[in-house]
Amino acid sequence: MKCRVCRGPAVIDVRRQNANYCVEHFLRMCRDQVNKAIEQFAMLNPQDRALVAVSGGKDSLAVWDLLSEAGYEADGLYVGLGIGDYSDASRGCARRFADQRGLELIEVDLLEDFGFDLPSGARAARRVPCSACGLTKRHLFDKAAVQGGYDVVVTGHNLDDEAAVLFGNALRWHTDYLARQLPVLPERDGFPKKVKPLVRLGERETAAYCVLRGIDYIVQECPLAAGNRHLGYKEALNEIEATSPGTKFDFYFGFLARAAALFRPIAEADHQNLAGCLGCGAPTTAELCAFCRLTERATRAGRGAGAGAEVDGAAVLSAHRGPVADGA
Ligand code: AMP
Ligand code: FES
Ligand code: ZN
Ligand code: ZN
């Protein structure tokens, strides 16, 4: 196996590109793909202050590393969800990475700051954990970015993630989600700009990037996600990719080039109905945003049946007042 660039011994093959790479040229390919995504979708300006949402996993640490190495001002944001040992270990990876490089890591903790952890919150709200988790993270990313005056929120979503989500949304024709499934969402109506610079890289590549760069990331998957639909879609796409390399890339980038714009009017209609959440001020289409509703149910359950069943709007208000945002 020879490197496509220098013909030296290769350490990894990237079948989608029909290419093998040595360490140096693999790392260069990763940087090039990230730069290309940033340019292709106008993700970042050189002077932007970026807030990178870091889970302690390979993707978010890789994107934080790539952006800081490229000279961007990029702080990290870790959200502690209270998922037992998994959260402790992932927080450890995020902190170590930041400490070793002298980078700033902002931490938000669901239990300490809002009075509930994700497993009990999801139970109380009768939501699938991953759905409660997704809305919580989106809300807290937006809130931290707006409060910290950041220009953009960066997440580590990679090509496998985006293709799997697209696959799931297309299977059920969730047109409202398809309308928002873009590598860049502009700043708007109180929501910060959001970007996904890893959309041109697969998860095998981001894992290899971390190993080759000596980045210690949490390998364990979230225990609450086991068996969820999203993982099933990933496996299905991996089977197709194995016999037909490049399918995932063509599926996702074909959607962006040829179909995404068709769903835009739906996203526009959603924006028309936005108003400030009565609990926290975040833009939402309901009276209370999804995060305030989750907090209300979770903390009410935590206070026990004796505390009564009424909605405690004051508790919601005092728990997280401020200009925050919830949504895509
Ligand atoms: P996931 O929703 O787990 O697929 O993660 C998607 C992206 O969200 C990751 O690449 C990170 O950028 C971000 N993320 C996930 N979990 C956390 C967390 N606990 N704290 C901060 N960012 C996170
Ligand atoms: Fe969100 Fe597991 S990290 S449900
Ligand atoms: Zn080489
Ligand atoms: Zn709210």
PDB file of N, CA and C in Angstrom, residues 202-243:
ATOM      1  N   GLY A 202     -15.267  11.133   7.084  1.00  0.00           N
ATOM      2  CA  GLY A 202     -16.013  10.043   7.721  1.00  0.00           C
ATOM      3  C   GLY A 202     -15.499   9.773   9.121  1.00  0.00           C
ATOM      4  N   GLU A 203     -16.258   8.964   9.911  1.00  0.00           N
ATOM      5  CA  GLU A 203     -15.832   8.784  11.303  1.00  0.00           C
ATOM      6  C   GLU A 203     -14.604   7.909  11.438  1.00  0.00           C
ATOM      7  N   ARG A 204     -14.362   7.046  10.478  1.00  0.00           N
ATOM      8  CA  ARG A 204     -13.122   6.263  10.504  1.00  0.00           C
ATOM      9  C   ARG A 204     -11.917   7.213  10.353  1.00  0.00           C
ATOM     10  N   GLU A 205     -12.097   8.233   9.557  1.00  0.00           N
ATOM     11  CA  GLU A 205     -11.009   9.196   9.357  1.00  0.00           C
ATOM     12  C   GLU A 205     -10.810  10.085  10.585  1.00  0.00           C
ATOM     13  N   THR A 206     -11.897  10.505  11.238  1.00  0.00           N
ATOM     14  CA  THR A 206     -11.702  11.364  12.416  1.00  0.00           C
ATOM     15  C   THR A 206     -11.064  10.545  13.547  1.00  0.00           C
ATOM     16  N   ALA A 207     -11.422   9.251  13.640  1.00  0.00           N
ATOM     17  CA  ALA A 207     -10.788   8.400  14.660  1.00  0.00           C
ATOM     18  C   ALA A 207      -9.299   8.261  14.354  1.00  0.00           C
ATOM     19  N   ALA A 208      -8.964   8.004  13.094  1.00  0.00           N
ATOM     20  CA  ALA A 208      -7.553   7.859  12.711  1.00  0.00           C
ATOM     21  C   ALA A 208      -6.800   9.170  12.947  1.00  0.00           C
ATOM     22  N   TYR A 209      -7.464  10.280  12.656  1.00  0.00           N
ATOM     23  CA  TYR A 209      -6.842  11.594  12.883  1.00  0.00           C
ATOM     24  C   TYR A 209      -6.440  11.720  14.353  1.00  0.00           C
ATOM     25  N   CYS A 210      -7.361  11.376  15.260  1.00  0.00           N
ATOM     26  CA  CYS A 210      -7.070  11.504  16.705  1.00  0.00           C
ATOM     27  C   CYS A 210      -5.932  10.578  17.114  1.00  0.00           C
ATOM     28  N   VAL A 211      -5.966   9.339  16.631  1.00  0.00           N
ATOM     29  CA  VAL A 211      -4.898   8.388  17.004  1.00  0.00           C
ATOM     30  C   VAL A 211      -3.552   8.928  16.528  1.00  0.00           C
ATOM     31  N   LEU A 212      -3.503   9.382  15.295  1.00  0.00           N
ATOM     32  CA  LEU A 212      -2.227   9.848  14.737  1.00  0.00           C
ATOM     33  C   LEU A 212      -1.755  11.155  15.371  1.00  0.00           C
ATOM     34  N   ARG A 213      -2.670  11.941  15.879  1.00  0.00           N
ATOM     35  CA  ARG A 213      -2.309  13.206  16.543  1.00  0.00           C
ATOM     36  C   ARG A 213      -2.120  13.015  18.047  1.00  0.00           C
ATOM     37  N   GLY A 214      -2.298  11.775  18.543  1.00  0.00           N
ATOM     38  CA  GLY A 214      -2.127  11.505  19.974  1.00  0.00           C
ATOM     39  C   GLY A 214      -3.222  12.126  20.830  1.00  0.00           C
ATOM     40  N   ILE A 215      -4.412  12.244  20.277  1.00  0.00           N
ATOM     41  CA  ILE A 215      -5.528  12.822  21.043  1.00  0.00           C
ATOM     42  C   ILE A 215      -6.273  11.693  21.755  1.00  0.00           C
ATOM     43  N   ASP A 216      -6.394  11.835  23.083  1.00  0.00           N
ATOM     44  CA  ASP A 216      -7.041  10.809  23.899  1.00  0.00           C
ATOM     45  C   ASP A 216      -8.544  11.124  23.946  1.00  0.00           C
ATOM     46  N   TYR A 217      -9.349  10.300  23.291  1.00  0.00           N
ATOM     47  CA  TYR A 217     -10.796  10.563  23.251  1.00  0.00           C
ATOM     48  C   TYR A 217     -11.569   9.402  23.855  1.00  0.00           C
ATOM     49  N   ILE A 218     -12.814   9.647  24.223  1.00  0.00           N
ATOM     50  CA  ILE A 218     -13.622   8.573  24.800  1.00  0.00           C
ATOM     51  C   ILE A 218     -14.130   7.673  23.678  1.00  0.00           C
ATOM     52  N   VAL A 219     -13.772   6.391  23.774  1.00  0.00           N
ATOM     53  CA  VAL A 219     -14.118   5.453  22.708  1.00  0.00           C
ATOM     54  C   VAL A 219     -15.528   4.905  22.942  1.00  0.00           C
ATOM     55  N   GLN A 220     -15.874   4.760  24.212  1.00  0.00           N
ATOM     56  CA  GLN A 220     -17.190   4.216  24.566  1.00  0.00           C
ATOM     57  C   GLN A 220     -18.306   5.086  23.963  1.00  0.00           C
ATOM     58  N   GLU A 221     -19.327   4.407  23.431  1.00  0.00           N
ATOM     59  CA  GLU A 221     -20.492   5.147  22.930  1.00  0.00           C
ATOM     60  C   GLU A 221     -21.416   5.437  24.106  1.00  0.00           C
ATOM     61  N   CYS A 222     -22.278   6.393  23.968  1.00  0.00           N
ATOM     62  CA  CYS A 222     -23.226   6.710  25.036  1.00  0.00           C
ATOM     63  C   CYS A 222     -24.105   5.484  25.323  1.00  0.00           C
ATOM     64  N   PRO A 223     -24.180   5.053  26.589  1.00  0.00           N
ATOM     65  CA  PRO A 223     -24.965   3.850  26.904  1.00  0.00           C
ATOM     66  C   PRO A 223     -26.463   4.025  26.624  1.00  0.00           C
ATOM     67  N   LEU A 224     -26.927   5.270  26.618  1.00  0.00           N
ATOM     68  CA  LEU A 224     -28.367   5.490  26.381  1.00  0.00           C
ATOM     69  C   LEU A 224     -28.716   5.395  24.894  1.00  0.00           C
ATOM     70  N   ALA A 225     -27.688   5.478  24.053  1.00  0.00           N
ATOM     71  CA  ALA A 225     -27.956   5.494  22.605  1.00  0.00           C
ATOM     72  C   ALA A 225     -28.016   4.086  22.022  1.00  0.00           C
ATOM     73  N   ALA A 226     -27.574   3.082  22.805  1.00  0.00           N
ATOM     74  CA  ALA A 226     -27.499   1.713  22.273  1.00  0.00           C
ATOM     75  C   ALA A 226     -28.833   1.296  21.655  1.00  0.00           C
ATOM     76  N   GLY A 227     -28.743   0.779  20.445  1.00  0.00           N
ATOM     77  CA  GLY A 227     -29.956   0.247  19.802  1.00  0.00           C
ATOM     78  C   GLY A 227     -30.879   1.303  19.211  1.00  0.00           C
ATOM     79  N   ASN A 228     -30.475   2.572  19.210  1.00  0.00           N
ATOM     80  CA  ASN A 228     -31.400   3.573  18.661  1.00  0.00           C
ATOM     81  C   ASN A 228     -31.428   3.537  17.130  1.00  0.00           C
ATOM     82  N   ARG A 229     -32.433   4.168  16.566  1.00  0.00           N
ATOM     83  CA  ARG A 229     -32.645   4.125  15.116  1.00  0.00           C
ATOM     84  C   ARG A 229     -31.468   4.649  14.320  1.00  0.00           C
ATOM     85  N   HIS A 230     -30.908   5.740  14.851  1.00  0.00           N
ATOM     86  CA  HIS A 230     -29.816   6.405  14.155  1.00  0.00           C
ATOM     87  C   HIS A 230     -28.646   5.434  13.909  1.00  0.00           C
ATOM     88  N   LEU A 231     -28.322   4.611  14.928  1.00  0.00           N
ATOM     89  CA  LEU A 231     -27.224   3.657  14.768  1.00  0.00           C
ATOM     90  C   LEU A 231     -27.576   2.612  13.713  1.00  0.00           C
ATOM     91  N   GLY A 232     -28.849   2.228  13.660  1.00  0.00           N
ATOM     92  CA  GLY A 232     -29.308   1.287  12.638  1.00  0.00           C
ATOM     93  C   GLY A 232     -29.134   1.861  11.235  1.00  0.00           C
ATOM     94  N   TYR A 233     -29.430   3.140  11.074  1.00  0.00           N
ATOM     95  CA  TYR A 233     -29.265   3.779   9.761  1.00  0.00           C
ATOM     96  C   TYR A 233     -27.787   3.821   9.373  1.00  0.00           C
ATOM     97  N   LYS A 234     -26.943   4.071  10.375  1.00  0.00           N
ATOM     98  CA  LYS A 234     -25.495   4.094  10.094  1.00  0.00           C
ATOM     99  C   LYS A 234     -25.024   2.730   9.599  1.00  0.00           C
ATOM    100  N   GLU A 235     -25.485   1.683  10.282  1.00  0.00           N
ATOM    101  CA  GLU A 235     -25.078   0.329   9.883  1.00  0.00           C
ATOM    102  C   GLU A 235     -25.564   0.011   8.479  1.00  0.00           C
ATOM    103  N   ALA A 236     -26.802   0.385   8.186  1.00  0.00           N
ATOM    104  CA  ALA A 236     -27.356   0.110   6.856  1.00  0.00           C
ATOM    105  C   ALA A 236     -26.522   0.819   5.783  1.00  0.00           C
ATOM    106  N   LEU A 237     -26.162   2.069   6.051  1.00  0.00           N
ATOM    107  CA  LEU A 237     -25.363   2.814   5.069  1.00  0.00           C
ATOM    108  C   LEU A 237     -23.957   2.224   4.957  1.00  0.00           C
ATOM    109  N   ASN A 238     -23.426   1.730   6.070  1.00  0.00           N
ATOM    110  CA  ASN A 238     -22.083   1.119   6.019  1.00  0.00           C
ATOM    111  C   ASN A 238     -22.083  -0.116   5.124  1.00  0.00           C
ATOM    112  N   GLU A 239     -23.167  -0.869   5.163  1.00  0.00           N
ATOM    113  CA  GLU A 239     -23.248  -2.057   4.302  1.00  0.00           C
ATOM    114  C   GLU A 239     -23.248  -1.650   2.841  1.00  0.00           C
ATOM    115  N   ILE A 240     -23.996  -0.623   2.533  1.00  0.00           N
ATOM    116  CA  ILE A 240     -24.051  -0.153   1.137  1.00  0.00           C
ATOM    117  C   ILE A 240     -22.688   0.389   0.723  1.00  0.00           C
ATOM    118  N   GLU A 241     -22.081   1.154   1.633  1.00  0.00           N
ATOM    119  CA  GLU A 241     -20.777   1.769   1.354  1.00  0.00           C
ATOM    120  C   GLU A 241     -19.705   0.693   1.090  1.00  0.00           C
ATOM    121  N   ALA A 242     -19.813  -0.437   1.790  1.00  0.00           N
ATOM    122  CA  ALA A 242     -18.796  -1.487   1.653  1.00  0.00           C
ATOM    123  C   ALA A 242     -18.759  -2.022   0.226  1.00  0.00           C
ATOM    124  N   THR A 243     -19.924  -2.122  -0.410  1.00  0.00           N
ATOM    125  CA  THR A 243     -19.922  -2.636  -1.784  1.00  0.00           C
ATOM    126  C   THR A 243     -19.879  -1.496  -2.800  1.00  0.00           C
TER     127      THR A 243
END
